[in-house]
Coordinates of C-alpha atoms in Angstrom, one line a residue:
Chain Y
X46 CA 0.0 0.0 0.0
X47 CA 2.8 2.2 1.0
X48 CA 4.7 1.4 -2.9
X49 CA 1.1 2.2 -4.7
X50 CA 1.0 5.9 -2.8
X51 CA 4.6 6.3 -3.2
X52 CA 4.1 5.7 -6.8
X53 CA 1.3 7.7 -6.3
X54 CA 2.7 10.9 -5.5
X55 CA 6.0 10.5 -7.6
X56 CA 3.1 10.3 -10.7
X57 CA 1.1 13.6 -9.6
X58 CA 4.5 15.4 -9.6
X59 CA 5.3 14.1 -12.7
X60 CA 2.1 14.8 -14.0
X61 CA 2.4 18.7 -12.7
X62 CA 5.5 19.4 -14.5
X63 CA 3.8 17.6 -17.8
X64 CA 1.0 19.6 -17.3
X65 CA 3.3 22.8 -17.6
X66 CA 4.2 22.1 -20.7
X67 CA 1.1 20.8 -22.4
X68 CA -0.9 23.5 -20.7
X69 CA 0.7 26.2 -23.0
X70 CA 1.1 23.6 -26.2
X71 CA -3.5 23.0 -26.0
X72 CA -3.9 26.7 -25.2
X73 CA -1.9 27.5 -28.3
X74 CA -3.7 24.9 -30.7
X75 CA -7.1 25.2 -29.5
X76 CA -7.3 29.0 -30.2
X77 CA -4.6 29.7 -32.9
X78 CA -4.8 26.3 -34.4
X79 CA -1.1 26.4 -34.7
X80 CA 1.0 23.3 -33.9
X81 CA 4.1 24.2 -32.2
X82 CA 6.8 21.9 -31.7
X83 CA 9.1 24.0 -30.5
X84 CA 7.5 24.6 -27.7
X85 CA 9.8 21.8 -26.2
X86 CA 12.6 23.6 -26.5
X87 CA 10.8 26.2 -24.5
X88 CA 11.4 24.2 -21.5
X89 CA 14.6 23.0 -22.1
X90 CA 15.4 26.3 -22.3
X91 CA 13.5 27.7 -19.1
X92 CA 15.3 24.5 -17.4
X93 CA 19.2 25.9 -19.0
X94 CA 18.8 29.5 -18.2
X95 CA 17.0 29.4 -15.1
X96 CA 19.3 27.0 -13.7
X97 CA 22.0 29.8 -14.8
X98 CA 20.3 32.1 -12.9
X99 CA 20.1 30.0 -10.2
X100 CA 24.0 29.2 -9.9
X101 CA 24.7 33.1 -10.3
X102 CA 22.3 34.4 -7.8
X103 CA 22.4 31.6 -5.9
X104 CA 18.5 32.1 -5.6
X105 CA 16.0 29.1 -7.0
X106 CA 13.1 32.1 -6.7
X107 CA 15.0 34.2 -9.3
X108 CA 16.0 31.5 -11.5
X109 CA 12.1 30.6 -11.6
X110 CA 11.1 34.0 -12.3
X111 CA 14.2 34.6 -14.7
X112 CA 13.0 31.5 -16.4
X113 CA 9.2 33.0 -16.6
X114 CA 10.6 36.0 -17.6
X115 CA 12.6 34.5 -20.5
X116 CA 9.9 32.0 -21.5
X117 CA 7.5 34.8 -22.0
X118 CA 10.2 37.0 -24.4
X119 CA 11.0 33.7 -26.4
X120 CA 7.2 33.7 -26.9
X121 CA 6.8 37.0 -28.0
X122 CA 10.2 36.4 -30.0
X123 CA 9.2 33.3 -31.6
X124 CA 5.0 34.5 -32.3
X125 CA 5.9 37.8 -33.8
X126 CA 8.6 36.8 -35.9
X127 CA 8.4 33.0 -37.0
X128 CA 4.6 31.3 -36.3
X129 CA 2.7 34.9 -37.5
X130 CA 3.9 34.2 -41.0
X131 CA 2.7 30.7 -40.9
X132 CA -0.5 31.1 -39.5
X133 CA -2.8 29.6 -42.2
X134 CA -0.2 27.1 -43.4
X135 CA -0.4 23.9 -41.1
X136 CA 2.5 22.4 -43.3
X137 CA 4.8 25.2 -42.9
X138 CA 4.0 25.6 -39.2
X139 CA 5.1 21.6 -39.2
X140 CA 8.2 22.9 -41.1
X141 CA 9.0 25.9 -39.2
X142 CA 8.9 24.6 -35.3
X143 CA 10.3 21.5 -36.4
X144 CA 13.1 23.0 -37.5
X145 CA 13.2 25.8 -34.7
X146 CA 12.8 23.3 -31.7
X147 CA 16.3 21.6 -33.4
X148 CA 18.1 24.9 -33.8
X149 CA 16.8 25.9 -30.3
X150 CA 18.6 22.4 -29.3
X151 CA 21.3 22.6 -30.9
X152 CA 21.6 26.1 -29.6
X153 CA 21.8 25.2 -26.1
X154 CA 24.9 22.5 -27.0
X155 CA 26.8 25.5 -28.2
X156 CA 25.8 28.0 -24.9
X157 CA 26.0 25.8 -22.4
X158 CA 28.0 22.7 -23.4
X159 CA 27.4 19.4 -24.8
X160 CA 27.4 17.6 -21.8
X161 CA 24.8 17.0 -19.0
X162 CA 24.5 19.9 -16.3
X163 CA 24.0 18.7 -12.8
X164 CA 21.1 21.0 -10.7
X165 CA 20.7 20.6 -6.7
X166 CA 18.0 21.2 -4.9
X167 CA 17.8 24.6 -2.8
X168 CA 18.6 23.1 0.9
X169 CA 15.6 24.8 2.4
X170 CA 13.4 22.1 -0.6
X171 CA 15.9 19.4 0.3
X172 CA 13.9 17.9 2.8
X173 CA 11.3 14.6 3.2
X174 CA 9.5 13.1 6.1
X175 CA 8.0 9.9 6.6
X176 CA 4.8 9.5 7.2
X177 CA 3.7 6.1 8.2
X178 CA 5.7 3.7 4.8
X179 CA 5.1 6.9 2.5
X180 CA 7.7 8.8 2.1
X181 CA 7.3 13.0 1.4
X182 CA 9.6 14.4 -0.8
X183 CA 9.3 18.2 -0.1
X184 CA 10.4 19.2 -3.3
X185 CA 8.1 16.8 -5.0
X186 CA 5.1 18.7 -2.7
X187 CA 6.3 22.0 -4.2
X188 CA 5.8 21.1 -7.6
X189 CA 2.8 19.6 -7.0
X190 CA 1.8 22.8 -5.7
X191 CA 3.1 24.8 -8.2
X192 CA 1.1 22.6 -10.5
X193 CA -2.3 22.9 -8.8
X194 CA -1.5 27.0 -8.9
X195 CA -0.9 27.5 -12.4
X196 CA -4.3 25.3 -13.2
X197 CA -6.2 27.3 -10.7
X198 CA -4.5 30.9 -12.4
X199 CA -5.2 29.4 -15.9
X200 CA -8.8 29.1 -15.0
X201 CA -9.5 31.8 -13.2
X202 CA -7.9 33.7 -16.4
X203 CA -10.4 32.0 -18.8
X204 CA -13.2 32.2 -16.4
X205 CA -12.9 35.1 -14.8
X206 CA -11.5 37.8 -16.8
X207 CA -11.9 39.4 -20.6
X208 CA -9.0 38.2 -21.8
X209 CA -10.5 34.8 -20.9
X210 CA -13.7 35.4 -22.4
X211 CA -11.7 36.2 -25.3
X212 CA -9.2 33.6 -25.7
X213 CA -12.8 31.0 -25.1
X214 CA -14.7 32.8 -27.5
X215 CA -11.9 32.7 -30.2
X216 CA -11.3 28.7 -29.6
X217 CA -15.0 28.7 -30.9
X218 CA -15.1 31.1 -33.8
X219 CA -12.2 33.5 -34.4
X220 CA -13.7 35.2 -37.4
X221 CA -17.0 36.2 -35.0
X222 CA -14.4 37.2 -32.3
X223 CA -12.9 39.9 -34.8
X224 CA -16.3 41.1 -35.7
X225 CA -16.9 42.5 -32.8
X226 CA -14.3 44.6 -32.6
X227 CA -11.3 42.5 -30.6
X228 CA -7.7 42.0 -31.9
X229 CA -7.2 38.5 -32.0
X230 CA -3.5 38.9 -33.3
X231 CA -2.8 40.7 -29.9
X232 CA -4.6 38.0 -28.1
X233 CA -2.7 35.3 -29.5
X234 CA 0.3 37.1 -28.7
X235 CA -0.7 37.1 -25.2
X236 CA -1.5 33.4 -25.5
X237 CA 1.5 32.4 -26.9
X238 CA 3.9 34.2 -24.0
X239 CA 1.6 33.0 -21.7
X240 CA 2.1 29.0 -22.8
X241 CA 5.9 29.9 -23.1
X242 CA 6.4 31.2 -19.8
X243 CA 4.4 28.0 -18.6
X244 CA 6.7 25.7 -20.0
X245 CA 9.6 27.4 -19.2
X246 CA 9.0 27.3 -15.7
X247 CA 7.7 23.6 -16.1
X248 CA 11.6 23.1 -17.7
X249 CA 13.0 25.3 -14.4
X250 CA 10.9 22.9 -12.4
X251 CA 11.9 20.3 -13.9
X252 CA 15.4 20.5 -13.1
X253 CA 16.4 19.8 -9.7
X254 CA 13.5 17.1 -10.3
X255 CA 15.5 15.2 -12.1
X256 CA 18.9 16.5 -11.2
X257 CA 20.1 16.9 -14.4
X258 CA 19.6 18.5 -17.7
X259 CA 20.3 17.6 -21.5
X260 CA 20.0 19.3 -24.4
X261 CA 17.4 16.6 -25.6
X262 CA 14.3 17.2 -22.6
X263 CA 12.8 19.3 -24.8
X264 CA 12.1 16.6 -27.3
X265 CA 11.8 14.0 -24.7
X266 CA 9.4 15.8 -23.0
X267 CA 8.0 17.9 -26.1
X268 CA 6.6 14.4 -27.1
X269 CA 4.9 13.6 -24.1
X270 CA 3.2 17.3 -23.6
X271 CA 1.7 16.2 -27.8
X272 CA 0.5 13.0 -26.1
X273 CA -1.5 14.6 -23.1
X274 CA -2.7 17.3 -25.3
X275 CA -3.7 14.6 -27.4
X276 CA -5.6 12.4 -24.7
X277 CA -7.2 15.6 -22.9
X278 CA -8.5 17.0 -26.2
X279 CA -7.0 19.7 -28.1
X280 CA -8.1 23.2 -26.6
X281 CA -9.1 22.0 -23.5
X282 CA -7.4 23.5 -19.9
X283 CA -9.0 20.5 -17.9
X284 CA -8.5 17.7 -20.2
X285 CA -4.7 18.2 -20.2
X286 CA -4.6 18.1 -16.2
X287 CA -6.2 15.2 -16.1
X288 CA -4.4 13.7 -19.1
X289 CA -1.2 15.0 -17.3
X290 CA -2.0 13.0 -14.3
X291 CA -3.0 10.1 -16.0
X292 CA 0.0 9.9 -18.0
X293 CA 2.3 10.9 -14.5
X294 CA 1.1 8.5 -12.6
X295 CA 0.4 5.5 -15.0
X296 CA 4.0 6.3 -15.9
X297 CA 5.2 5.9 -12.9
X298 CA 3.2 2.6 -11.6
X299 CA 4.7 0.7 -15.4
X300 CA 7.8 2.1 -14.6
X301 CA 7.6 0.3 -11.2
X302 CA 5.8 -2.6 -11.9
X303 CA 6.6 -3.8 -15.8
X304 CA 9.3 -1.2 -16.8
X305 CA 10.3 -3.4 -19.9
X306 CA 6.8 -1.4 -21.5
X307 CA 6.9 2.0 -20.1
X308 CA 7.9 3.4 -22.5
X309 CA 4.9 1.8 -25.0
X310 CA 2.2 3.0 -22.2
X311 CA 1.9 6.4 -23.3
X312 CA 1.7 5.6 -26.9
X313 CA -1.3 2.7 -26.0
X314 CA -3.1 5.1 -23.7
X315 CA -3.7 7.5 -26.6
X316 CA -4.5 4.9 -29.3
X317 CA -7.3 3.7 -26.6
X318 CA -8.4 6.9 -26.0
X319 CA -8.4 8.0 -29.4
X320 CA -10.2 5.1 -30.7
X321 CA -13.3 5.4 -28.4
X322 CA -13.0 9.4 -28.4
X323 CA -11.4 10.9 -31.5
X324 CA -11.7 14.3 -30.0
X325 CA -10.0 13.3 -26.5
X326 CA -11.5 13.0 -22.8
X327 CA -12.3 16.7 -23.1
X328 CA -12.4 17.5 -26.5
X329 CA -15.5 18.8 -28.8
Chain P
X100 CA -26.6 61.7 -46.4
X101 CA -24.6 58.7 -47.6
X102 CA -23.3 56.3 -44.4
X103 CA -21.4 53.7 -46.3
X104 CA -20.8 53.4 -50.3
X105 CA -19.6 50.5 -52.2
X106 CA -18.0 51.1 -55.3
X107 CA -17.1 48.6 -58.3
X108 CA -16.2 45.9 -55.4
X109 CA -14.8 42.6 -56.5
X110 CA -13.8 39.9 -54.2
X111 CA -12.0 36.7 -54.8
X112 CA -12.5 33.4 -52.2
X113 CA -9.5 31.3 -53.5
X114 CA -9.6 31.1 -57.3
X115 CA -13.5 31.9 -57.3
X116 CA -14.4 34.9 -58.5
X117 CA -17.5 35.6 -56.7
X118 CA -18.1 39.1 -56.4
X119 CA -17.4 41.1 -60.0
X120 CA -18.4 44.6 -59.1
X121 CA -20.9 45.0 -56.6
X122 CA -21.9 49.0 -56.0
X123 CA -25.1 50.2 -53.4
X124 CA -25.1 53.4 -51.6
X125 CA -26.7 53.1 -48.0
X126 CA -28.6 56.3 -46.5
X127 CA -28.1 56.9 -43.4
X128 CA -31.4 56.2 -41.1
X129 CA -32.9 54.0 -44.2
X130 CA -32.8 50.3 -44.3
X131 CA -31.5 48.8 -47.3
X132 CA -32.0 45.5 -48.5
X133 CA -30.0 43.5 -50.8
X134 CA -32.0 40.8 -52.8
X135 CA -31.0 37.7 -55.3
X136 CA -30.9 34.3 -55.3
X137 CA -28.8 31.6 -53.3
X138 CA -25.3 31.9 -54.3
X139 CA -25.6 35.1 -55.8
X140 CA -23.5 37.1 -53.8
X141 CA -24.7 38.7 -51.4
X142 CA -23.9 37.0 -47.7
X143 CA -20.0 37.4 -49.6
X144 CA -20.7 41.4 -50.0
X145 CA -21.6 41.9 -46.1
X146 CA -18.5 39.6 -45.6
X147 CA -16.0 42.0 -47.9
X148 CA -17.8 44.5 -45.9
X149 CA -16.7 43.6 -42.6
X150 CA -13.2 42.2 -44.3
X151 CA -13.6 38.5 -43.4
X152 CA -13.1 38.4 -47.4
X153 CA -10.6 41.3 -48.9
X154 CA -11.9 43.1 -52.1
X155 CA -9.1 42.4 -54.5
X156 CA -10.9 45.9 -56.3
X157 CA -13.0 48.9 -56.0
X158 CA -13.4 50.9 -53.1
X159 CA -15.7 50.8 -49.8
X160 CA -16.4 54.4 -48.1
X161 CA -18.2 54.6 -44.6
X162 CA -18.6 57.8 -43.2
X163 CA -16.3 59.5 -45.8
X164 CA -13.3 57.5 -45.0
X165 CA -12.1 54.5 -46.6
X166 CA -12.2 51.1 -44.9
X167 CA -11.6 48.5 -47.4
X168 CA -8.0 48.2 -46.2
X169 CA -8.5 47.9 -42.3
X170 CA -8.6 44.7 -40.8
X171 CA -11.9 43.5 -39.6
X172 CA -11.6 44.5 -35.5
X173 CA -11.1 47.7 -37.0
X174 CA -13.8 48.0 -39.1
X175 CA -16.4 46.8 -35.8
X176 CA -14.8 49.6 -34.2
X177 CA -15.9 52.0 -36.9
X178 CA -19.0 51.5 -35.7
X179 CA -20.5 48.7 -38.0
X180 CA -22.2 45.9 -36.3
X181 CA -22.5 42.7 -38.0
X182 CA -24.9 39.5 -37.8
X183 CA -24.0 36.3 -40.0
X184 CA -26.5 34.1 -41.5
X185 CA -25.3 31.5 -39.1
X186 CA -25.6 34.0 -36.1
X187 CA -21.9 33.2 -35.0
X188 CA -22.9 33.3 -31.4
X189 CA -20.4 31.4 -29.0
X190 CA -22.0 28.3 -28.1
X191 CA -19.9 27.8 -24.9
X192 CA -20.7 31.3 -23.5
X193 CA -23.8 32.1 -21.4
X194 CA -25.8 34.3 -23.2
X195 CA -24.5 36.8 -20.6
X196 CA -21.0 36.3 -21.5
X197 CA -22.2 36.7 -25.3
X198 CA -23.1 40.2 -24.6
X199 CA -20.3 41.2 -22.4
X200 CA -17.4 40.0 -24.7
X201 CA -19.1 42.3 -27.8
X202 CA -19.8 45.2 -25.1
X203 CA -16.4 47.4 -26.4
X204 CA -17.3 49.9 -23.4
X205 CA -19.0 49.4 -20.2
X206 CA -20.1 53.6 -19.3
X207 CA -23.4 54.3 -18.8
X208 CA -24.7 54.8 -22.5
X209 CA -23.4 51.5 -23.5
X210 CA -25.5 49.9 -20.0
X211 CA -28.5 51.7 -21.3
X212 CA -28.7 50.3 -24.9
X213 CA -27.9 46.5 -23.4
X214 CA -30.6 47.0 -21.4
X215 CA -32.8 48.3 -24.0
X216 CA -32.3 45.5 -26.2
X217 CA -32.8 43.3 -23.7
X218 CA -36.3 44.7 -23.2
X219 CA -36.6 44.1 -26.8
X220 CA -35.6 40.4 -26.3
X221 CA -36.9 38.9 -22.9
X222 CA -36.3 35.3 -24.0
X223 CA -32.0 36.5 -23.8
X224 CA -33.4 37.9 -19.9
X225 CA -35.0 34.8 -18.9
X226 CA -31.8 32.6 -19.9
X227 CA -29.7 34.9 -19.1
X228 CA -26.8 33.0 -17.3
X229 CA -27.3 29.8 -19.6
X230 CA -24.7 28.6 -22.4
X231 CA -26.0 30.1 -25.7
X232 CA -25.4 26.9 -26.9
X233 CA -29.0 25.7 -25.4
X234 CA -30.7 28.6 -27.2
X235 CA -33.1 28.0 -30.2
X236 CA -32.6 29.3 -33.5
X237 CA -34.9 32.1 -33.3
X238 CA -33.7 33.0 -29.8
X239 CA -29.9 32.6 -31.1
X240 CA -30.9 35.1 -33.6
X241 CA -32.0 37.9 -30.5
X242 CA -28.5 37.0 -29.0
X243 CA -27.3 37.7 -32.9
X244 CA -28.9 41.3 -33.3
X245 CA -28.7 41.8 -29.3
X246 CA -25.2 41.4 -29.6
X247 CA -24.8 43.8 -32.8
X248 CA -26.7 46.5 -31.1
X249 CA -25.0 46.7 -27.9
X250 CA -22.1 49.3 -28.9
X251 CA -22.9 52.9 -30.1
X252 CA -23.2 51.0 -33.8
X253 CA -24.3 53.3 -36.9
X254 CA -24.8 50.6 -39.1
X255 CA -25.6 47.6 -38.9
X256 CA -25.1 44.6 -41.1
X257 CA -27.6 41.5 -41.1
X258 CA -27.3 38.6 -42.8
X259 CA -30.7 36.6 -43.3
X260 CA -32.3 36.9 -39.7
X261 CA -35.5 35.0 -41.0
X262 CA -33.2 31.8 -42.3
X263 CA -34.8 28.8 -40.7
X264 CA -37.0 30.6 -38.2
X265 CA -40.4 29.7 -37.8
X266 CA -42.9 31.8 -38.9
X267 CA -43.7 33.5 -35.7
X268 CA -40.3 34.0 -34.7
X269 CA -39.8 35.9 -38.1
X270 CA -42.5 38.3 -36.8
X271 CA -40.7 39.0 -33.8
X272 CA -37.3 39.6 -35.0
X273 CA -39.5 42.0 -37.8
X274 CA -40.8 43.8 -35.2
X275 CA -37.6 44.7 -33.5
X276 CA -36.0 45.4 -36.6
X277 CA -39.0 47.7 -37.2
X278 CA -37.8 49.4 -33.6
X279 CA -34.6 49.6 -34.5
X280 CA -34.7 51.7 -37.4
X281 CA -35.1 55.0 -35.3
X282 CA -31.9 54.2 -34.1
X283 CA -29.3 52.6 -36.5
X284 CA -29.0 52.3 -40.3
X285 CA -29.2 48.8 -41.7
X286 CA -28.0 46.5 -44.4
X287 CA -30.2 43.4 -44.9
X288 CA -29.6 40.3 -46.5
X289 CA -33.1 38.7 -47.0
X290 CA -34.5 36.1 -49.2
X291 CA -37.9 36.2 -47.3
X292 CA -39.4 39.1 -49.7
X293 CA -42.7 39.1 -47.3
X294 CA -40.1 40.5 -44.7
X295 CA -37.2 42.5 -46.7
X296 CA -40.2 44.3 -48.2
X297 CA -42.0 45.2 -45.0
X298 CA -39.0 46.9 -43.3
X299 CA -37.1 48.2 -46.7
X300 CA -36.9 51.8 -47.8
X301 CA -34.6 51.1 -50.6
X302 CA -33.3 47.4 -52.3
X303 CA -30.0 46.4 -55.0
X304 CA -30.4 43.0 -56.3
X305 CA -27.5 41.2 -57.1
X306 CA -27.5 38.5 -59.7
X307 CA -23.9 36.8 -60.4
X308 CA -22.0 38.8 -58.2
X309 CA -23.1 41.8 -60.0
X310 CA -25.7 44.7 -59.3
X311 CA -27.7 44.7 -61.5
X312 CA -30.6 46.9 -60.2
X313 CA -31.7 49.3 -57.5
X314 CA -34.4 51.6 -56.3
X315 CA -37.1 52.0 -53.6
X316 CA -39.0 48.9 -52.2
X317 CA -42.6 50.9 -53.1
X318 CA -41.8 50.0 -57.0
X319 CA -40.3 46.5 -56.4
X320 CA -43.6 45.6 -55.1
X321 CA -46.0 46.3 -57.5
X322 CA -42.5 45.2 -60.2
X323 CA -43.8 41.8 -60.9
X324 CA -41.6 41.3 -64.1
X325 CA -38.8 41.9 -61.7
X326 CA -39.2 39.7 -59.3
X327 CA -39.9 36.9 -61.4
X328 CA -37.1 37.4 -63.2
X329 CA -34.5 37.9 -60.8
X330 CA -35.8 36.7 -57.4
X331 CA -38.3 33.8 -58.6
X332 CA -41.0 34.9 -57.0
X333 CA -44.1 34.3 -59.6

């Protein structure tokens, strides 16, 4: 019992940091209908330069909020200049963040080195308790947190404010949205820093996680964001935190239990879900 | 005095040429209807108006100042409200929410007119906090023209409100249309001539993406050469 809420917990925290990433990646598609896959490289590099941060100031709060910070002007970098001319071309999109998350990749190799970097944990999150057989990793608790935050601030956003109404209005008809008299460029612009910054921090978070960091998380993890986004239905806020979880947490009980098809599960999960709903748990 | 003039408009929608010089004055105070068969261009003429489809030629002139070349937010915030013929309300979005995301200001004037169309419409009251979604198609068409009417709008643009209404439903939304015209000058789109020549002043038909004809709805009516001939009406 005490393994299956270990497991348990080690799979929600998973699940937060996934949900970082897809969070921006559904937001992005379900009201710009844009697929981004560079939006992997987003977190790898939140993960890279906040962690730089982090070393120089020797503060993991300003390496988050430099990571936020630099999310959110790769966003408006990346929007303005490279998806904006690709809006109404799927294929090029394909082309284009293909091609960017690689670059952004190979980018980081040439900054930062080709080798792994090593991240520790900020003493003061280097802590865990046991409670009964279950053992509380404090810094797995603070992303957990951070997890349930962001979800909570992402919907109050889009149910509580204009921009909100906007960006739900626009998933729905864009063309209607314009009609009456909103900028929907600006608004995606908003969107897309907004998703950026998320998965930066989601890479940030990410790092003393796993300890280390390669060049490659951004595709490793890129991947798995496309499958949750996939499973919770493109567009859709909820669906990717429960698809997130799902895909934490059933990660980490085959990982555990048969790890020999781990690395299949995700891949499974989505075919099954796709075949009885095509539009995802959450999609229309 | 002329609100909006069209001039010589032609608008492509990929490789189809749809419309090939479409020209109407609109006065202001008056509403004008434009008439012609399925597919002859018209819905696409309210759409180049609002530019959801560019004019690749000829000019469009609203209040004096040329808008052809502004994107379409723009355009609304001329002061041009617009209805589609599929109503394009947001299905997700309580009929509240609707109303708030077209409201571009929230002072007093703009409070007043939401609440006056509301009086208009007391089906959009009643449901007031329920997804839009659940409305039906008449009462989606309330939340259509509610919506348009809810900013300080000098013209409005309406795309076939009686399109799949029932016939009772069509009196209603006649009767507010009626009310309206004190306060904002109208483009309509109708194929229901019963209704297009109740509330018309003035009518241009368009045939083939063309305009072929104009003049005041008092002479269509007793026209029945025309009418057969380019609106099938025997």
């Amino acid at each position: 019992m005490d393994v299956l809420l270990n497991l348990t917990i080690n799979g929600i925290a998973t699940g937060s940091l996934i949900f970082l990433l897809a969070a921006g990646l559904t937001l992005i598609f379900g009201l710009m209908h844009v697929l981004n896959f560079a939006h992997g490289a987003l977190f790898a590099w939140g993960a890279y330069f906040g962690v730089w941060i982090y070393t120089q100031t020797d503060s993991f709060l300003v390496g988050i909020l430099g990571a936020i910070v630099i999310g959110g002007l790769l966003g408006w970098l990346l929007e303005r200049w490279i998806i904006q001319p690709v809006y109404t071309n799927t294929m090029s999109q394909i082309q284009v963040t293909m091609g960017l998350l690689l670059v952004m990749n190979e980018c980081l190799k040439v900054f930062f080195g080709p080798n792994q970097v090593s991240v520790r944990l900020p003493d003061y999150l280097d802590q865990s308790w046991l409670l009964g057989g279950v053992i509380l990793i404090k810094y797995r608790l603070f992303v957990i947190a951070i997890g349930i935050l962001v979800f909570l601030g992402v919907q109050y956003m889009l149910k509580r404010t204009r921009l909100g109404l906007i960006v739900r209005a626009g998933v729905m008809n864009k063309e209607m949205v314009q009609a009456l008299g909103i900028n929907i460029k600006k608004v995606f612009l908003y969107v897309f820093i907004l998703g950026s910054s998320m998965a930066a921090l989601g890479g940030m978070l990410f790092a003393p996680y796993s300890g280390v960091i390669h060049a490659g998380i951004g595709m490793d993890y890129g991947i798995l964001a496309f499958i949750v986004v996939v499973i919770g239905g493109m567009g859709s806020i909820v669906g990717s935190a429960m698809a997130a979880l799902l895909v934490g947490v059933l990660g980490a009980f085959m990982t555990y239990f048969v790890p020999s098809v781990a690395l299949a599960v995700n891949m499974l999960l989505m075919f099954g879900v796709l075949m009885f709903r095509p539009a995802g748990l959450f999609g229309r | 005095m002329t609100l909006l003039k069209v001039d010589r408009i032609e608008t492509y929608i990929g490789q189809y040429h749809i419309l090939q010089g479409v020209s109407f004055e609109v006065k202001q105070g008056e509403v004008t209807v434009l008439l012609g068969r399925n597919g002859a261009g018209k819905t696409t003429t309210l759409r180049s108006l609002m530019g959801l489809n560019p004019i690749s030629t000829g000019s469009i002139t609203f209040k004096g100042e040329s808008i052809h070349h502004l994107p379409t937010y723009e355009i609304a915030r001329k002061g041009i409200g617009y209805v589609p013929e599929d109503q394009g309300v947001f299905p997700d979005l309580t009929i509240e929410e609707n109303i708030r995301l077209a409201m571009q200001k929230s002072d007093d004037a703009t409070l007043e007119r939401r609440d006056w169309i509301l009086n208009l419409f007391p089906d959009l009251k009643t449901f007031w906090k329920k997804p839009s979604g659940l409305l039906s198609g008449g009462q989606k068409q309330m939340l259509a023209i509610a919506r348009a009417c809810v900013n300080d709008n000098e013209l409005l643009l309406i795309d076939e409100p009686s399109k799949g209404l029932a016939p009772i439903m069509v009196e209603k939304v006649m009767n507010v249309l009626q009310e309206m015209k004190d306060r904002v000058t109208v483009v309509l789109v109708e194929q229901n001539f019963y209704m297009a020549s109740t509330i018309g002043d003035g009518y241009y038909i368009i045939d083939d993406g063309r305009t072929v004809h104009s003049g005041q709805m008092a002479e269509l009516k007793v026209n029945e050469s025309l009418k057969k001939e380019y609106l099938g009406i025997a």
